Short mmCIF file of N, CA and C in Angstrom, two decimals:
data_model
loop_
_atom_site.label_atom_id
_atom_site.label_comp_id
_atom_site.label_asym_id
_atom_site.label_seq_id
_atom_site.Cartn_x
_atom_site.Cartn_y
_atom_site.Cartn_z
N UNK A 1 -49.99 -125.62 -154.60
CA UNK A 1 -48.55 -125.74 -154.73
C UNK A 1 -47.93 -124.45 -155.25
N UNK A 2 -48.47 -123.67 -156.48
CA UNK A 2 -48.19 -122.78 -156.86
C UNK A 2 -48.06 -121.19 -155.36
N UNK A 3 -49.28 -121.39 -154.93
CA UNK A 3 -49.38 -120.62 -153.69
C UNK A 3 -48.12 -120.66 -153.11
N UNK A 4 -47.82 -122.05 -152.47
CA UNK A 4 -46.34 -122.23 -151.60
C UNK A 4 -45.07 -121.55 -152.10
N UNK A 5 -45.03 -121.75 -153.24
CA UNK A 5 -43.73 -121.66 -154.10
C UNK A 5 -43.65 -119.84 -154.39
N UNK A 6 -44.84 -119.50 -154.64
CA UNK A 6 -44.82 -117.68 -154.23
C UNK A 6 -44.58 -117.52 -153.13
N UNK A 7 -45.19 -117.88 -151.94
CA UNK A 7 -45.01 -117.42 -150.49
C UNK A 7 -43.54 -117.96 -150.23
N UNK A 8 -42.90 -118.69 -150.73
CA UNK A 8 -41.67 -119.33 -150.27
C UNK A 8 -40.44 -118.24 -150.66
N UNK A 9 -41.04 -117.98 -152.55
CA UNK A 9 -40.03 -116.62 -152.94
C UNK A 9 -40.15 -115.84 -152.23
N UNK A 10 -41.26 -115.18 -151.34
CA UNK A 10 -41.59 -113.75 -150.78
C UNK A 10 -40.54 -113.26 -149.62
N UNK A 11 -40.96 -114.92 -148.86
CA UNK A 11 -40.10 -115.25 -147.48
C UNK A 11 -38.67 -115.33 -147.99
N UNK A 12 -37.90 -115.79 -148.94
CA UNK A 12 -36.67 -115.83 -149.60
C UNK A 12 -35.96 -114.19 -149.39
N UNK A 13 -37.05 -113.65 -150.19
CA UNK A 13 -36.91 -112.35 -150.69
C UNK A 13 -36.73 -110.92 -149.71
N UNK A 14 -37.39 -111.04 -148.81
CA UNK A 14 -37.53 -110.33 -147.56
C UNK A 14 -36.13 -110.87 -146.65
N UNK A 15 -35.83 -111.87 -146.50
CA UNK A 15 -34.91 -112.27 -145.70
C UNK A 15 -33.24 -111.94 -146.44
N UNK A 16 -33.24 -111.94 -147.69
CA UNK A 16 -32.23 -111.54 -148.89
C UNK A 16 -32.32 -109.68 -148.72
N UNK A 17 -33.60 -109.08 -148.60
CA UNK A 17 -33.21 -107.81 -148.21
C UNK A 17 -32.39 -107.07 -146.55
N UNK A 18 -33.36 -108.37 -145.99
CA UNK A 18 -32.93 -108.27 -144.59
C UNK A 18 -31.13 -108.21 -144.05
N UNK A 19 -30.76 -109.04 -144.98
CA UNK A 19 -29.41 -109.48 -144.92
C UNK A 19 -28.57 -108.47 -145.72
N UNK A 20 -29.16 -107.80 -146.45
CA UNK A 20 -28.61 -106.37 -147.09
C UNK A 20 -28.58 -105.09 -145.98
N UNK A 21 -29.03 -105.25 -145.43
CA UNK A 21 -29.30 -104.14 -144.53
C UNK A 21 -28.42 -104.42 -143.65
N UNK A 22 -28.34 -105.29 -143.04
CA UNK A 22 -27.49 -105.62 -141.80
C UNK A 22 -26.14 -105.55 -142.22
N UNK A 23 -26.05 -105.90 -143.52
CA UNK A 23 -24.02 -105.89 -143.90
C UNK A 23 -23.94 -104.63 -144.39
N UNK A 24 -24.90 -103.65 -144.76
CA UNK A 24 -24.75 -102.23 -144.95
C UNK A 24 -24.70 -101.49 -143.63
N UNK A 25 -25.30 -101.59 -142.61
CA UNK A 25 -24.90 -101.21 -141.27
C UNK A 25 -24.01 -101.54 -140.97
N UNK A 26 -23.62 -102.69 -140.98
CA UNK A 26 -22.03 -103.19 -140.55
C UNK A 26 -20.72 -103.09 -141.41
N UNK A 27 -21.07 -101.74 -142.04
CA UNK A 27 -19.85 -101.43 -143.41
C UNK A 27 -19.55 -100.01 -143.06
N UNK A 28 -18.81 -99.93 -143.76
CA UNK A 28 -17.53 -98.48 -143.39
C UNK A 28 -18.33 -96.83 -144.07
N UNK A 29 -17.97 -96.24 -143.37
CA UNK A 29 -18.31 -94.88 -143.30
C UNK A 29 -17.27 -93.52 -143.77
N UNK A 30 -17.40 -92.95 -144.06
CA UNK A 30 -15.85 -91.91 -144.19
C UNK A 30 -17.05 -90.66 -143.41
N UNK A 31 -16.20 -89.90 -142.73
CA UNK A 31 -16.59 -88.61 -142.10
C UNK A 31 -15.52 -88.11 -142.56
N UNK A 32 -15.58 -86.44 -142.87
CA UNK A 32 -14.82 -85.38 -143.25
C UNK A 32 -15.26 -84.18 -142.21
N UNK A 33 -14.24 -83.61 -141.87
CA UNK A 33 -14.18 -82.31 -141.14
C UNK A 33 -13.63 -81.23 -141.79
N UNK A 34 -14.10 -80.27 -141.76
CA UNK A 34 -13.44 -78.77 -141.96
C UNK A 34 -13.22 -77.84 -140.99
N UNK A 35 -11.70 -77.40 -140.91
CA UNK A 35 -11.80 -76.46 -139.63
C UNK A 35 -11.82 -74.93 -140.60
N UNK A 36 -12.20 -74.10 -140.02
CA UNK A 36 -12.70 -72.35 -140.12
C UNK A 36 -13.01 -71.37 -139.39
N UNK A 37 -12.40 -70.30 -139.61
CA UNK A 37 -12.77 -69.20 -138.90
C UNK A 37 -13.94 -68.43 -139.35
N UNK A 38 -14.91 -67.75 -138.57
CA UNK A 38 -15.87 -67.10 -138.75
C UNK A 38 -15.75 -65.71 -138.24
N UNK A 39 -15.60 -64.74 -139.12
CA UNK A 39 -15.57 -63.42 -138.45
C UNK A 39 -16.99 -62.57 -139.13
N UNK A 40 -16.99 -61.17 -138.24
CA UNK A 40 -18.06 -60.14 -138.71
C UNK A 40 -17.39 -59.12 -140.16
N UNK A 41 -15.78 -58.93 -140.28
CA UNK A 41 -15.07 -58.45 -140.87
C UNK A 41 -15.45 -58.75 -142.39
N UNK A 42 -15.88 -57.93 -142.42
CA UNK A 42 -16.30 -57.94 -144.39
C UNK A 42 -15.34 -58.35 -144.87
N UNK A 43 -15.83 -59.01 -146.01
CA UNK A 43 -14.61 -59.96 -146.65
C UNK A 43 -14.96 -60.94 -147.82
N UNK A 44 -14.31 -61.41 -148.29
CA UNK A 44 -14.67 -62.53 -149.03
C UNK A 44 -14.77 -63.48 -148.73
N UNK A 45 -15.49 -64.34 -148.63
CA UNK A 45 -15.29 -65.66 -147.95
C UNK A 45 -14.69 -66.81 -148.77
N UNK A 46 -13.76 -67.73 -147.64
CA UNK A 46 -12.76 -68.16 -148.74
C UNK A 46 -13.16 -69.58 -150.03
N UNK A 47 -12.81 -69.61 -151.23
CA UNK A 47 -13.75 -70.23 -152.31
C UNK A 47 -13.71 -71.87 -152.12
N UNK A 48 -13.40 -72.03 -151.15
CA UNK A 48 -13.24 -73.51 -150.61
C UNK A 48 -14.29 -73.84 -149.91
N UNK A 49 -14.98 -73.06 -149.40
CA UNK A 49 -16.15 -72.89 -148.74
C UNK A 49 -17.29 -72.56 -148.91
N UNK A 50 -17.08 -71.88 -150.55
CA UNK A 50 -18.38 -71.66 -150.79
C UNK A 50 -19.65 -72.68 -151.49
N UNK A 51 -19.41 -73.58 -151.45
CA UNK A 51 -20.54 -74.52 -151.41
C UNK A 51 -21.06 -74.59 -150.05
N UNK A 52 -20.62 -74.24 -148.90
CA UNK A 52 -21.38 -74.19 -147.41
C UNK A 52 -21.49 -73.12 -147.18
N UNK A 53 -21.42 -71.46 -148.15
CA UNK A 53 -21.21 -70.58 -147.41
C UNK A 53 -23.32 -70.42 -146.91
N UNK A 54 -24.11 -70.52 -147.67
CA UNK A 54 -25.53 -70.69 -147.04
C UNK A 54 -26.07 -70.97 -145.90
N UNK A 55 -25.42 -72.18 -145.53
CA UNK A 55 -25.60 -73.25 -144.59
C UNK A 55 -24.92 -72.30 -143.19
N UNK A 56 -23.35 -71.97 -144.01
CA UNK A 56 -22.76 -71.45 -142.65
C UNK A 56 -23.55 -70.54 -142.27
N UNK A 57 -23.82 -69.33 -143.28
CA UNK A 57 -24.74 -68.11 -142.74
C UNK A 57 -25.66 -67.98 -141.76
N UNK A 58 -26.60 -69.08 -142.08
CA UNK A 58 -27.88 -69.21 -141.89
C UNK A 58 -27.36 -70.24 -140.30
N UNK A 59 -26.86 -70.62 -140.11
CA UNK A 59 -26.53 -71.06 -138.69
C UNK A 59 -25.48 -70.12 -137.62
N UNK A 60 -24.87 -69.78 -138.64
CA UNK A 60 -23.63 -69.19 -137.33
C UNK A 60 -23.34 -67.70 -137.73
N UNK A 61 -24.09 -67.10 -138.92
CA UNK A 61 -24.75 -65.74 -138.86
C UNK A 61 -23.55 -64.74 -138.67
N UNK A 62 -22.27 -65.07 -139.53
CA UNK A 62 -20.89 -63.97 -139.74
C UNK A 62 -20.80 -63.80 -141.16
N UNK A 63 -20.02 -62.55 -141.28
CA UNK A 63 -20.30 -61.85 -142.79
C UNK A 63 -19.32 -63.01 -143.39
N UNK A 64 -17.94 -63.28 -142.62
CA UNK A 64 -17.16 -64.54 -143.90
C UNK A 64 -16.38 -65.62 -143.22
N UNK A 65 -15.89 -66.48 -144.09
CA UNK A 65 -15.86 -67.30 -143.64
C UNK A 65 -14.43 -67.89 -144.19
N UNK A 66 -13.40 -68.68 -143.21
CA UNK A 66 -11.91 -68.45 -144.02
C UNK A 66 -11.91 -70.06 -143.34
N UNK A 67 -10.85 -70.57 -144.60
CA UNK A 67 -10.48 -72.15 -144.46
C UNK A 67 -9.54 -72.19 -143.76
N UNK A 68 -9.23 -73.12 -142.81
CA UNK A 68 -8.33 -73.38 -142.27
C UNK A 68 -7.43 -74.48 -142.24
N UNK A 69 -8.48 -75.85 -142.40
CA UNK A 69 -7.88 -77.01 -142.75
C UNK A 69 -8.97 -78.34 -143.11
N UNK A 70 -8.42 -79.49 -143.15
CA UNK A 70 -9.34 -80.28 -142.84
C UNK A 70 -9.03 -82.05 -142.83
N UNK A 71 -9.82 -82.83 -142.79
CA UNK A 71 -9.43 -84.14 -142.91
C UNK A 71 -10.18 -84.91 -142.98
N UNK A 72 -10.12 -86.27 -142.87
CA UNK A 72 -11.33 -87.25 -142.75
C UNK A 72 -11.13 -88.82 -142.20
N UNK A 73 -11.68 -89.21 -141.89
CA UNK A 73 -11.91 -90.80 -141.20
C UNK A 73 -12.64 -91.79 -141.99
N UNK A 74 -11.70 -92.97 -142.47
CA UNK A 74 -13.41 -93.87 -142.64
C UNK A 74 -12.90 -95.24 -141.36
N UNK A 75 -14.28 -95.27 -141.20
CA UNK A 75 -14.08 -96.26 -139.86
C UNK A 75 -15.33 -96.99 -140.16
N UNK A 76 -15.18 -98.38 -139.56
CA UNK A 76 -16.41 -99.29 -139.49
C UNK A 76 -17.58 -98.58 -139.14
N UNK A 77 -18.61 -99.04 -139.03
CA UNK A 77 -19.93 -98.96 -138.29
C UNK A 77 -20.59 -100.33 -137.72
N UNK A 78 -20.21 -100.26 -136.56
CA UNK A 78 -19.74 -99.67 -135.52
C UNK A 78 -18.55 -99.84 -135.53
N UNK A 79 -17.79 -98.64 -134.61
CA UNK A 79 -16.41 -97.98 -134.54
C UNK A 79 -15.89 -96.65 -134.59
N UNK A 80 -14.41 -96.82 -134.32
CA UNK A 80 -14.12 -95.03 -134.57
C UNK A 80 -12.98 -94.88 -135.05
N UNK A 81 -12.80 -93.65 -135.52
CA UNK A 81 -11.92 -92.95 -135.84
C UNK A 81 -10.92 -91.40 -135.92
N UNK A 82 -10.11 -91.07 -136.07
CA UNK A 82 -9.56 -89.97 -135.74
C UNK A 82 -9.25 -88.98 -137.15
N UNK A 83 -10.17 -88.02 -137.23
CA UNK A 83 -9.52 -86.95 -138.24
C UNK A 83 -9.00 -85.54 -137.51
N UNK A 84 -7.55 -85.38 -138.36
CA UNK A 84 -6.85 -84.43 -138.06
C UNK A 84 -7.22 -83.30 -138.84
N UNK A 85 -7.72 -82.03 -138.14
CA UNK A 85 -7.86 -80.96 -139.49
C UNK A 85 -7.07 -79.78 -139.32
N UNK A 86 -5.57 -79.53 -138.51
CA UNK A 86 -5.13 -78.95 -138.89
C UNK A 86 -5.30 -77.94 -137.77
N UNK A 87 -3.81 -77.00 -137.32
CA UNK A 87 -3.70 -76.30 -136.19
C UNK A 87 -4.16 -76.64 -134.88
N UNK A 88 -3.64 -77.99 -134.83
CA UNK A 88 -3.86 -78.60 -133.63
C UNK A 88 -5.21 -78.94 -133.26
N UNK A 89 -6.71 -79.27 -133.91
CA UNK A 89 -7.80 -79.78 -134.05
C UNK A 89 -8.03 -81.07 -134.52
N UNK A 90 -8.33 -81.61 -133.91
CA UNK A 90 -8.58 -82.92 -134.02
C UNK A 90 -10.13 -83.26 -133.88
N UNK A 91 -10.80 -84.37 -134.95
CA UNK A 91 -11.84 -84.97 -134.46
C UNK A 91 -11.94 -86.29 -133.74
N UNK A 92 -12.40 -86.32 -132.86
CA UNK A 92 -12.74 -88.18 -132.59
C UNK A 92 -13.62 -88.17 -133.15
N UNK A 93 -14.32 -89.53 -133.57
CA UNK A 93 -15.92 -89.76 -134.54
C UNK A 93 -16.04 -91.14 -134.17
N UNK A 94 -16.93 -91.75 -132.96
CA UNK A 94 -17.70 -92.91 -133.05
C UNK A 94 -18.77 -93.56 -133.81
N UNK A 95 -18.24 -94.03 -134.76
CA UNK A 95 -19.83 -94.10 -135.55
C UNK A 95 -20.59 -94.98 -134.45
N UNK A 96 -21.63 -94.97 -134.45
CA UNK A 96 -22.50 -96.47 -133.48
C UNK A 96 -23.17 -96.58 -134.26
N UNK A 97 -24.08 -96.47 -135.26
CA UNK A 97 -25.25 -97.18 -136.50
C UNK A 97 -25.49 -96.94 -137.49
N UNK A 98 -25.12 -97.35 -138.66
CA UNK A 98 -25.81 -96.68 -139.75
C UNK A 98 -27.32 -97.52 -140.54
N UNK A 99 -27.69 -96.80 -140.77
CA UNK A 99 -29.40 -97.72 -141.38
C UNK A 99 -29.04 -97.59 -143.26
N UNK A 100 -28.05 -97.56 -143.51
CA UNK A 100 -27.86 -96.62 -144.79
C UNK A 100 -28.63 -96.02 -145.60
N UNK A 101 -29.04 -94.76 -144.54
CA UNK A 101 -29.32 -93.22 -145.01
C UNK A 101 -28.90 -92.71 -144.29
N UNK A 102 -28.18 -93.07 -142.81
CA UNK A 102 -27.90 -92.01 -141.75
C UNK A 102 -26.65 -92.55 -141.47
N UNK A 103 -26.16 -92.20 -140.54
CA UNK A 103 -25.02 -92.46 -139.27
C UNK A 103 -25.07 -91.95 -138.28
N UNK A 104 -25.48 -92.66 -137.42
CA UNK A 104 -25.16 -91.88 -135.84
C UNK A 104 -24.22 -92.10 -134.89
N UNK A 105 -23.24 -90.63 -134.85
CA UNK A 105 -21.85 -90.67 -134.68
C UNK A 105 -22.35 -89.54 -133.42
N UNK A 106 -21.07 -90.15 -132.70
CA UNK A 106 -20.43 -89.50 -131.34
C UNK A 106 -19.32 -88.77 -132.03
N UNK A 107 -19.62 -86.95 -131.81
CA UNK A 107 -18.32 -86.67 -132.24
C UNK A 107 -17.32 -85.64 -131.41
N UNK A 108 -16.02 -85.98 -130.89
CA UNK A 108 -15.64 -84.94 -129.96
C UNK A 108 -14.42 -84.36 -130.88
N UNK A 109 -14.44 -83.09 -130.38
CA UNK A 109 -13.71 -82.27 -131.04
C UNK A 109 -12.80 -81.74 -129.71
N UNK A 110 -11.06 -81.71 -130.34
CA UNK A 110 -10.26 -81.70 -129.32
C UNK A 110 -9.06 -80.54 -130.09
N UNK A 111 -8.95 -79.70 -129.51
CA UNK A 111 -7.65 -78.58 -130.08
C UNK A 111 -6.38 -78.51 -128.50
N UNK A 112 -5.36 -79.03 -128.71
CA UNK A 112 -4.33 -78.48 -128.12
C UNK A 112 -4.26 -79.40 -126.90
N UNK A 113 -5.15 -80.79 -126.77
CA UNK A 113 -5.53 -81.66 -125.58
C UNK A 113 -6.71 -81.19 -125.12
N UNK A 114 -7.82 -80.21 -125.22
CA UNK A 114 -8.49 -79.63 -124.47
C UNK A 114 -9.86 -80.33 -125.29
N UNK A 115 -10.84 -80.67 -124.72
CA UNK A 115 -12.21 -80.92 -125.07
C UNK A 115 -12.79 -79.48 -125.64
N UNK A 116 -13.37 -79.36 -126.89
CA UNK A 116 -13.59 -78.00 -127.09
C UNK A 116 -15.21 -78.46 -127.25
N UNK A 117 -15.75 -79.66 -127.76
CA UNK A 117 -17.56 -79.68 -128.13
C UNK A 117 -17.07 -82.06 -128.10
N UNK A 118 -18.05 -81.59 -127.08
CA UNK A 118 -18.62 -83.57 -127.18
C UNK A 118 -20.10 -83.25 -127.94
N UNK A 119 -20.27 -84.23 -129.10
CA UNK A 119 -21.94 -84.36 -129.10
C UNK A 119 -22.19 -85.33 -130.38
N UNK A 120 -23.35 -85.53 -130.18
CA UNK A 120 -24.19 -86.53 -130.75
C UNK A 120 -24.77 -85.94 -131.98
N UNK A 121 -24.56 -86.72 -133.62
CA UNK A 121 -24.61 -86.10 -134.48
C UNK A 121 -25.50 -87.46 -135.40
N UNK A 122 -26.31 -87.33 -136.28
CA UNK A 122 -27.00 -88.33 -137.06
C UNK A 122 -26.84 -87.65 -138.53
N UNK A 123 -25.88 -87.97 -139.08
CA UNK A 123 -25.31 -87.00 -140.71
C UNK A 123 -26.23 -88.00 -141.61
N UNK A 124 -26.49 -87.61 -142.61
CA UNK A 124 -26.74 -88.15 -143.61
C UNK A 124 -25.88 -87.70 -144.94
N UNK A 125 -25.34 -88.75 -145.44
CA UNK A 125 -24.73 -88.67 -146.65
C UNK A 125 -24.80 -87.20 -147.27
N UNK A 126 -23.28 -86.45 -147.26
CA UNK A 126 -23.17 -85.18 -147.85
C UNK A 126 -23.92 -83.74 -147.77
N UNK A 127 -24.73 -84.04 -146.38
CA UNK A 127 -25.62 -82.79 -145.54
C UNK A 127 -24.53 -82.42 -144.81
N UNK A 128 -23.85 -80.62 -144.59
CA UNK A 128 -23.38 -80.82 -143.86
C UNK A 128 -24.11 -80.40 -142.49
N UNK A 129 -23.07 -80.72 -141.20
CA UNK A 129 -23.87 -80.41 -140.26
C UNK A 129 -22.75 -79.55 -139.30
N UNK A 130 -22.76 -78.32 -138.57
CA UNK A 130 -22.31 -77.02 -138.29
C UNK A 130 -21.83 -77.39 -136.80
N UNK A 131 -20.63 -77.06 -136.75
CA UNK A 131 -20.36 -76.90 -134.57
C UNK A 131 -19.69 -75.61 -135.04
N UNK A 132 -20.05 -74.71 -133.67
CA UNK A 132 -19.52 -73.59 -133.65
C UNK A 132 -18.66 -73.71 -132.46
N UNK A 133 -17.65 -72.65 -132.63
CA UNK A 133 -16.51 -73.08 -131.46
C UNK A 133 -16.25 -71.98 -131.22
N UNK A 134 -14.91 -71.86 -130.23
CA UNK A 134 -15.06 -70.93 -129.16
C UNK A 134 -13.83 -69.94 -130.00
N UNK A 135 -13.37 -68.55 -129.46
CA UNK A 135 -13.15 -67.48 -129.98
C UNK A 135 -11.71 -68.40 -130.70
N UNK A 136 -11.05 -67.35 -131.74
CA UNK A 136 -9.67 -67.87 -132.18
C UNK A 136 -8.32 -67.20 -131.35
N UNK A 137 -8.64 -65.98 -130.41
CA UNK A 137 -7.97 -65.00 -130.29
C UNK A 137 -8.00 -63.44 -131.29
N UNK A 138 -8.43 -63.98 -132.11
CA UNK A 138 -8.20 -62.65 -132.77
C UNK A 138 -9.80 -62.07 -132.93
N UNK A 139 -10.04 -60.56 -132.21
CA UNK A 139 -11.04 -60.07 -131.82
C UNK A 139 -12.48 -60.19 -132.79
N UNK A 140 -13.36 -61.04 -132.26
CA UNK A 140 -14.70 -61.27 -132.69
C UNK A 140 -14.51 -62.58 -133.66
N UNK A 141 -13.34 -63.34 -134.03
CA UNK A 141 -13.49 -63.92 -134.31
C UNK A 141 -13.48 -65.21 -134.15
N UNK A 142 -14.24 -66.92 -134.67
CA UNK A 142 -14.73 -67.64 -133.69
C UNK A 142 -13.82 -69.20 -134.71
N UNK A 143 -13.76 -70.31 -134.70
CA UNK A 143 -13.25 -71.19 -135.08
C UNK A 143 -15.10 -72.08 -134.96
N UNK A 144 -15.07 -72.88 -136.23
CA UNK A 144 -16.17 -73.78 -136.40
C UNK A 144 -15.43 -75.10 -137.45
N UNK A 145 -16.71 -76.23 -137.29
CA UNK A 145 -16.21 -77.36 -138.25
C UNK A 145 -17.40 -77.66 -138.79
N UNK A 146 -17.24 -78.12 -140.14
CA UNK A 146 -18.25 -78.48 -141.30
C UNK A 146 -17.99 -79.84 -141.10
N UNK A 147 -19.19 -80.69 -140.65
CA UNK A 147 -18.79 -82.54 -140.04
C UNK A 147 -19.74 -83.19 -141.75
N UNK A 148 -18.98 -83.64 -142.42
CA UNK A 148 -19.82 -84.54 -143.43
C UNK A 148 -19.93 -86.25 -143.57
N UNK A 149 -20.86 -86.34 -143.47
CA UNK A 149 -20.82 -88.07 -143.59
C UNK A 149 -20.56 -88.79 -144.92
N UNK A 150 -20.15 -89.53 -145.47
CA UNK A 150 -20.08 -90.22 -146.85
C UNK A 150 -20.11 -91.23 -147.18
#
């Protein structure tokens, strides 16, 4: 009897975690965007940024790095949402799953009506993760977004 009554908690217990998981996947997300310019132009890079200035380096490899704007979304999982970051950049962000440690989001990035980067992103809580984008107009220099999950 004693046997049953352990195996009964176990089965209780597993099914009580089970049910944690599933309403944590099915709970809300916030994504944050940063828009920025990246140039070769020596400089300071701007102090809003420097908690990513590493990250930026080491991926998109310009001497600095200047803020431009930013915003954020929280949207279900599953679902979506729209962050605005400023000079006409916009994110879409589909979340489709979270396991809560990840999110795997569809994210398109749109400036002026124009598709500038579609893609598939799996953030984990406060990693950021880097898109590089196409020139700003002003010579050598490029527009990027810092995508964070939360």
């Amino acid at each position: 009897m004693k046997t049953y009554r352990h195996i009964r908690s176990l089965v209780l217990f597993v099914a009580t975690l089970g049910l944690a998981s599933i309403t944590h996947a099915a709970g809300r997300a916030t994504v944050e965007g940063i828009l920025l310019t990246a140039s070769n132009d020596r400089g300071q890079t701007d102090g809003r940024l420097a908690t990513y200035e590493p990250t930026l380096r080491r991926i998109l490899r310009f001497e600095s790095y200047r803020f431009v704007g930013d915003g954020s979304a929280t949207l279900s999982v599953p679902g979506d949402g729209t962050a605005s970051l400023g000079s006409g950049h916009v994110l879409e962000i589909s979340a489709e799953q979270s396991d809560g440690r990840t999110i795997h989001a569809k994210v398109r990035w749109i400036a002026g009506g124009r598709t500038l980067m579609s893609t598939g992103l799996v953030l984990r809580p406060g990693v950021p993760a880097v898109l590089g984008g196409p020139a700003t107009g002003k010579k050598g220099e490029v527009y990027a977004v810092i995508v964070i999950g939360r």
